[in-house]
């Protein structure tokens, strides 16, 4: 790298055949590095950073409580399997609703395909605000609004996955080839048919790939929804942790782990074939 | 439409006419539609979503937001909400630093152009295993072990970040250019020199941008961690919501949104500079800066 950039200069510092001179570091670099180190040190103090916790963590006697796993309890239908199915149902519905709504909204939020400037800015501002609220905040708010249960969780995840999907997909539309759209407009197409024929086919594979990705995110998110009372397997973990039944929690975790792992492998394989 | 045309007549249309639509994609489309609609119906069946509930839900949701207006900033500032939001940011930062520091060496060991398969595959599976467990669940367990507090949250976020950052970084390392590595090899460089001078300078800008992106994600995650007692703004939101103090909830939400958007904006601007550099031939200040950080002078 260094040799390359100094090659055009005939008299390289250090003489011909000598080692090229090392470029000097800029003072601004030093300022930024020192700033980041100080900031990290300060934040570490604030959160009570403590290396001994690392060591204590492994020797903590509580770990023994995670074993043995009561498999007959864990594999019972009512205890774990039904809430796990509910987790899936939340994720599926939220993905379909969120990604379905995201299709038109994304087109409205891309500079290439937005019908007018007003629509563009309104969707952009609204979606950025929606995305800035963490998913479990949405879940807790909606639990308060519509009551405890999977219904609230589905709403929360639908809203959040809509916002994330719109962000991802509208950026893909921004990068789409504008020429088919121009051709459709030149041929006298109205706005929606032009976008439908000129842009949609080129970005559809990305749309499907992102939807699968959103589904993975939603599976993970719907696992934890239960911690705030929004349904799914999380409520089992929440209930068991209040009684310190660590063996049961470990059993649930192992099942979640296997399921998430399998789904992710399938989803990744599908996405590889798509893009 | 096309489905009504018998297959043997398909090629006998008028030569100047519109070409027939192929049947295959239509069938595939119908199949995909049925699968999605079926999955949706199955999912919706388990959510006790009656029509009455569906109709009233938007109104109920809206009512909550109506109650939050006007937000009560004065009470919240008295209760130290700024400090709690900052605590979430601190947790996210320390979590990201931990994740970055641990994931970087592991990512090299997980890449097929750096390490042999008997080291690579176990580390890869470790990344997959970590990513399969959400950080909130990790935090639930850590809180049980280490007790409540921001440090447990930072550890949970750090652990989860090791999984995601490790995966992304090792993918970046695997797709790096072999040329510089071969150059170092030709000069007699050992393994460590190949990594340090052949690969690290190439991949560092992208990896740093992953770290920043992870920090953005972690800010949201750490805000949520407070809800289960790991410190930060989530605890404040939960307690105000439980007491139905909606104007205070509104204030907490607005402050959280402002901080998250602020961090996202800065972080994405820095990321863009690292990846794309400045316009034209001039290297951007930021790219040079980060190039310096990792000992890389891009040409």
mmCIF file of C-alpha atoms in Angstrom, chain A residues 1-2 5 22-26 28-30 32-33 36 39-51 53-54 56-57 60 62-63 66 85-86 88-90 92-94 96-97 128-129 131-138 140-152 154-155 160 196 213 216 220-221 223-224 227-228 234 237-238 241 244 246 249 253 256-257 260-261 264-265 268 272, chain B residues 21 29 36 39-40 42-50 53-54 56-58 60-61 64-65 68 87 89-91 93-94 97-98 102 125 128-134 136-137 140-146 150-151 154-155 160 167 171 180 196-197 201 219-221 223-224 227-228 233-234 237-238 241-242 244 246 249 252-253 256-257 260-261 264 285 288-290 292-299:
data_model
loop_
_atom_site.group_PDB
_atom_site.id
_atom_site.type_symbol
_atom_site.label_atom_id
_atom_site.label_comp_id
_atom_site.label_asym_id
_atom_site.label_seq_id
_atom_site.Cartn_x
_atom_site.Cartn_y
_atom_site.Cartn_z
ATOM 1 C CA UNK A 1 0.000 0.000 0.000
ATOM 2 C CA UNK A 2 2.613 2.490 1.141
ATOM 3 C CA UNK A 5 1.348 5.339 -3.351
ATOM 4 C CA UNK A 22 6.280 5.577 7.020
ATOM 5 C CA UNK A 23 3.492 8.108 6.594
ATOM 6 C CA UNK A 24 3.050 10.368 9.618
ATOM 7 C CA UNK A 25 -0.123 10.021 11.608
ATOM 8 C CA UNK A 26 -2.305 13.071 11.678
ATOM 9 C CA UNK A 28 -6.618 14.618 14.486
ATOM 10 C CA UNK A 29 -6.257 10.845 14.644
ATOM 11 C CA UNK A 30 -4.586 11.113 18.005
ATOM 12 C CA UNK A 32 -10.052 10.922 18.146
ATOM 13 C CA UNK A 33 -8.255 7.887 19.550
ATOM 14 C CA UNK A 36 -12.665 7.279 22.199
ATOM 15 C CA UNK A 39 -15.202 7.862 26.490
ATOM 16 C CA UNK A 40 -14.898 4.086 26.789
ATOM 17 C CA UNK A 41 -13.175 4.400 30.150
ATOM 18 C CA UNK A 42 -15.883 6.756 31.352
ATOM 19 C CA UNK A 43 -18.764 4.563 30.150
ATOM 20 C CA UNK A 44 -17.039 1.545 31.683
ATOM 21 C CA UNK A 45 -17.007 3.316 35.043
ATOM 22 C CA UNK A 46 -20.671 4.213 34.608
ATOM 23 C CA UNK A 47 -21.862 0.662 34.015
ATOM 24 C CA UNK A 48 -19.654 -0.711 36.772
ATOM 25 C CA UNK A 49 -17.257 -2.517 34.460
ATOM 26 C CA UNK A 50 -15.564 -5.150 36.515
ATOM 27 C CA UNK A 51 -13.304 -7.864 35.205
ATOM 28 C CA UNK A 53 -17.311 -10.505 37.374
ATOM 29 C CA UNK A 54 -16.025 -12.479 34.413
ATOM 30 C CA UNK A 56 -16.896 -14.940 39.399
ATOM 31 C CA UNK A 57 -19.426 -15.664 36.697
ATOM 32 C CA UNK A 60 -20.958 -18.986 40.638
ATOM 33 C CA UNK A 62 -25.997 -20.918 40.762
ATOM 34 C CA UNK A 63 -24.882 -22.575 37.539
ATOM 35 C CA UNK A 66 -29.340 -25.307 35.618
ATOM 36 C CA UNK A 85 -46.339 -22.645 18.496
ATOM 37 C CA UNK A 86 -47.856 -19.346 19.569
ATOM 38 C CA UNK A 88 -44.410 -18.978 15.555
ATOM 39 C CA UNK A 89 -47.899 -17.765 14.876
ATOM 40 C CA UNK A 90 -46.990 -14.290 16.110
ATOM 41 C CA UNK A 92 -45.717 -15.486 10.811
ATOM 42 C CA UNK A 93 -48.628 -13.057 11.071
ATOM 43 C CA UNK A 94 -46.379 -10.122 11.951
ATOM 44 C CA UNK A 96 -47.001 -11.136 6.531
ATOM 45 C CA UNK A 97 -48.686 -7.968 7.802
ATOM 46 C CA UNK A 128 -37.930 6.888 11.282
ATOM 47 C CA UNK A 129 -39.849 7.657 14.449
ATOM 48 C CA UNK A 131 -38.152 2.554 14.002
ATOM 49 C CA UNK A 132 -36.548 4.549 16.803
ATOM 50 C CA UNK A 133 -38.878 2.964 19.363
ATOM 51 C CA UNK A 134 -37.480 -0.464 20.330
ATOM 52 C CA UNK A 135 -39.695 -3.466 19.565
ATOM 53 C CA UNK A 136 -40.390 -4.351 23.190
ATOM 54 C CA UNK A 137 -41.420 -0.757 23.920
ATOM 55 C CA UNK A 138 -44.054 -1.209 21.237
ATOM 56 C CA UNK A 140 -45.416 -3.005 26.261
ATOM 57 C CA UNK A 141 -47.392 -0.031 24.913
ATOM 58 C CA UNK A 142 -49.755 -2.295 23.006
ATOM 59 C CA UNK A 143 -50.160 -4.665 25.949
ATOM 60 C CA UNK A 144 -51.327 -1.616 27.860
ATOM 61 C CA UNK A 145 -53.660 -0.662 25.017
ATOM 62 C CA UNK A 146 -55.261 -3.943 23.942
ATOM 63 C CA UNK A 147 -54.529 -6.259 26.868
ATOM 64 C CA UNK A 148 -52.076 -9.019 27.735
ATOM 65 C CA UNK A 149 -51.549 -11.749 25.173
ATOM 66 C CA UNK A 150 -50.335 -12.690 21.732
ATOM 67 C CA UNK A 151 -52.668 -10.206 20.046
ATOM 68 C CA UNK A 152 -50.716 -7.246 21.409
ATOM 69 C CA UNK A 154 -48.495 -9.436 16.957
ATOM 70 C CA UNK A 155 -49.420 -5.797 16.590
ATOM 71 C CA UNK A 160 -41.755 -2.763 14.071
ATOM 72 C CA UNK A 196 -45.366 -1.813 -11.148
ATOM 73 C CA UNK A 213 -34.700 -11.945 7.001
ATOM 74 C CA UNK A 216 -35.903 -14.513 11.281
ATOM 75 C CA UNK A 220 -36.164 -13.943 17.727
ATOM 76 C CA UNK A 221 -38.262 -10.971 18.805
ATOM 77 C CA UNK A 223 -39.386 -15.258 21.781
ATOM 78 C CA UNK A 224 -38.792 -12.323 24.121
ATOM 79 C CA UNK A 227 -41.182 -11.065 29.036
ATOM 80 C CA UNK A 228 -43.490 -8.030 28.855
ATOM 81 C CA UNK A 234 -41.150 -15.730 26.654
ATOM 82 C CA UNK A 237 -39.296 -18.143 30.755
ATOM 83 C CA UNK A 238 -40.634 -15.156 32.687
ATOM 84 C CA UNK A 241 -37.413 -17.310 36.357
ATOM 85 C CA UNK A 244 -35.811 -19.723 40.042
ATOM 86 C CA UNK A 246 -33.237 -22.734 36.193
ATOM 87 C CA UNK A 249 -35.328 -22.412 31.758
ATOM 88 C CA UNK A 253 -33.649 -22.389 25.939
ATOM 89 C CA UNK A 256 -35.640 -22.449 21.332
ATOM 90 C CA UNK A 257 -32.049 -22.811 20.295
ATOM 91 C CA UNK A 260 -34.184 -20.955 15.763
ATOM 92 C CA UNK A 261 -31.119 -22.675 14.414
ATOM 93 C CA UNK A 264 -32.235 -19.807 10.213
ATOM 94 C CA UNK A 265 -30.499 -22.486 8.178
ATOM 95 C CA UNK A 268 -30.324 -18.603 4.737
ATOM 96 C CA UNK A 272 -28.843 -17.666 -1.128
ATOM 97 C CA UNK B 21 -47.856 -15.275 -21.245
ATOM 98 C CA UNK B 29 -47.281 -17.393 -8.075
ATOM 99 C CA UNK B 36 -48.470 -17.460 2.444
ATOM 100 C CA UNK B 39 -49.493 -19.691 6.930
ATOM 101 C CA UNK B 40 -51.204 -16.412 7.707
ATOM 102 C CA UNK B 42 -52.857 -20.709 10.610
ATOM 103 C CA UNK B 43 -50.998 -17.977 12.496
ATOM 104 C CA UNK B 44 -54.028 -15.766 12.934
ATOM 105 C CA UNK B 45 -56.067 -18.701 14.225
ATOM 106 C CA UNK B 46 -53.877 -18.899 17.330
ATOM 107 C CA UNK B 47 -53.961 -15.237 18.276
ATOM 108 C CA UNK B 48 -57.589 -14.957 19.435
ATOM 109 C CA UNK B 49 -58.026 -12.078 17.014
ATOM 110 C CA UNK B 50 -61.788 -11.772 16.712
ATOM 111 C CA UNK B 53 -60.970 -7.065 18.668
ATOM 112 C CA UNK B 54 -59.430 -6.209 15.328
ATOM 113 C CA UNK B 56 -61.276 -1.857 18.312
ATOM 114 C CA UNK B 57 -57.486 -2.357 18.397
ATOM 115 C CA UNK B 58 -56.477 0.683 16.316
ATOM 116 C CA UNK B 60 -57.316 1.458 21.663
ATOM 117 C CA UNK B 61 -53.798 2.009 20.406
ATOM 118 C CA UNK B 64 -52.905 5.512 24.452
ATOM 119 C CA UNK B 65 -51.090 8.012 22.270
ATOM 120 C CA UNK B 68 -49.679 10.812 26.295
ATOM 121 C CA UNK B 87 -27.093 4.772 31.089
ATOM 122 C CA UNK B 89 -26.175 4.452 25.833
ATOM 123 C CA UNK B 90 -23.284 3.520 28.164
ATOM 124 C CA UNK B 91 -24.501 -0.070 28.347
ATOM 125 C CA UNK B 93 -21.279 1.257 24.136
ATOM 126 C CA UNK B 94 -19.560 -1.096 26.584
ATOM 127 C CA UNK B 97 -16.725 -2.620 22.736
ATOM 128 C CA UNK B 98 -16.778 -6.026 24.423
ATOM 129 C CA UNK B 102 -13.794 -10.473 21.466
ATOM 130 C CA UNK B 125 -20.997 -22.994 15.447
ATOM 131 C CA UNK B 128 -24.459 -19.480 15.431
ATOM 132 C CA UNK B 129 -25.242 -20.701 18.933
ATOM 133 C CA UNK B 130 -24.796 -17.249 20.461
ATOM 134 C CA UNK B 131 -26.942 -15.624 17.816
ATOM 135 C CA UNK B 132 -29.762 -18.088 18.323
ATOM 136 C CA UNK B 133 -30.370 -16.852 21.889
ATOM 137 C CA UNK B 134 -31.757 -13.291 22.087
ATOM 138 C CA UNK B 136 -32.772 -10.368 26.514
ATOM 139 C CA UNK B 137 -32.830 -14.038 27.424
ATOM 140 C CA UNK B 140 -32.470 -12.784 32.184
ATOM 141 C CA UNK B 141 -29.974 -15.503 33.072
ATOM 142 C CA UNK B 142 -27.097 -13.140 33.827
ATOM 143 C CA UNK B 143 -29.294 -11.057 36.092
ATOM 144 C CA UNK B 144 -30.132 -14.190 38.014
ATOM 145 C CA UNK B 145 -26.415 -14.931 38.376
ATOM 146 C CA UNK B 146 -24.732 -11.540 38.801
ATOM 147 C CA UNK B 150 -26.122 -2.176 34.068
ATOM 148 C CA UNK B 151 -23.054 -4.408 34.046
ATOM 149 C CA UNK B 154 -23.601 -4.766 29.094
ATOM 150 C CA UNK B 155 -22.349 -8.350 29.397
ATOM 151 C CA UNK B 160 -24.777 -11.380 21.732
ATOM 152 C CA UNK B 167 -20.331 -13.854 11.721
ATOM 153 C CA UNK B 171 -17.723 -13.260 6.049
ATOM 154 C CA UNK B 180 -1.897 -8.722 -0.460
ATOM 155 C CA UNK B 196 -1.856 -8.167 10.129
ATOM 156 C CA UNK B 197 -0.589 -6.743 6.819
ATOM 157 C CA UNK B 201 -6.080 -3.364 6.396
ATOM 158 C CA UNK B 219 -28.758 1.196 21.850
ATOM 159 C CA UNK B 220 -32.258 -0.121 21.188
ATOM 160 C CA UNK B 221 -31.459 -3.437 22.846
ATOM 161 C CA UNK B 223 -33.159 0.483 26.199
ATOM 162 C CA UNK B 224 -35.226 -2.710 26.250
ATOM 163 C CA UNK B 227 -37.569 -3.518 31.220
ATOM 164 C CA UNK B 228 -36.252 -6.641 32.903
ATOM 165 C CA UNK B 233 -34.454 3.802 30.278
ATOM 166 C CA UNK B 234 -36.640 0.691 29.952
ATOM 167 C CA UNK B 237 -40.933 3.282 30.889
ATOM 168 C CA UNK B 238 -42.211 0.142 32.592
ATOM 169 C CA UNK B 241 -46.745 2.505 32.209
ATOM 170 C CA UNK B 242 -47.621 0.271 35.141
ATOM 171 C CA UNK B 244 -50.674 4.557 33.954
ATOM 172 C CA UNK B 246 -49.288 8.446 30.371
ATOM 173 C CA UNK B 249 -44.642 7.814 29.353
ATOM 174 C CA UNK B 252 -39.847 9.054 28.157
ATOM 175 C CA UNK B 253 -40.743 7.912 24.640
ATOM 176 C CA UNK B 256 -35.744 7.905 23.803
ATOM 177 C CA UNK B 257 -36.731 8.525 20.185
ATOM 178 C CA UNK B 260 -31.911 6.957 19.209
ATOM 179 C CA UNK B 261 -32.370 9.056 16.072
ATOM 180 C CA UNK B 264 -28.383 6.638 14.301
ATOM 181 C CA UNK B 285 -11.032 12.865 6.205
ATOM 182 C CA UNK B 288 -7.988 8.618 6.280
ATOM 183 C CA UNK B 289 -8.669 8.888 9.963
ATOM 184 C CA UNK B 290 -9.894 5.349 10.316
ATOM 185 C CA UNK B 292 -4.726 5.625 10.440
ATOM 186 C CA UNK B 293 -6.444 3.840 13.273
ATOM 187 C CA UNK B 294 -5.785 0.474 11.669
ATOM 188 C CA UNK B 295 -2.509 1.277 9.936
ATOM 189 C CA UNK B 296 -4.030 1.372 6.477
ATOM 190 C CA UNK B 297 -3.470 3.987 3.780
ATOM 191 C CA UNK B 298 -5.937 3.405 1.020
ATOM 192 C CA UNK B 299 -4.877 4.496 -2.463
#
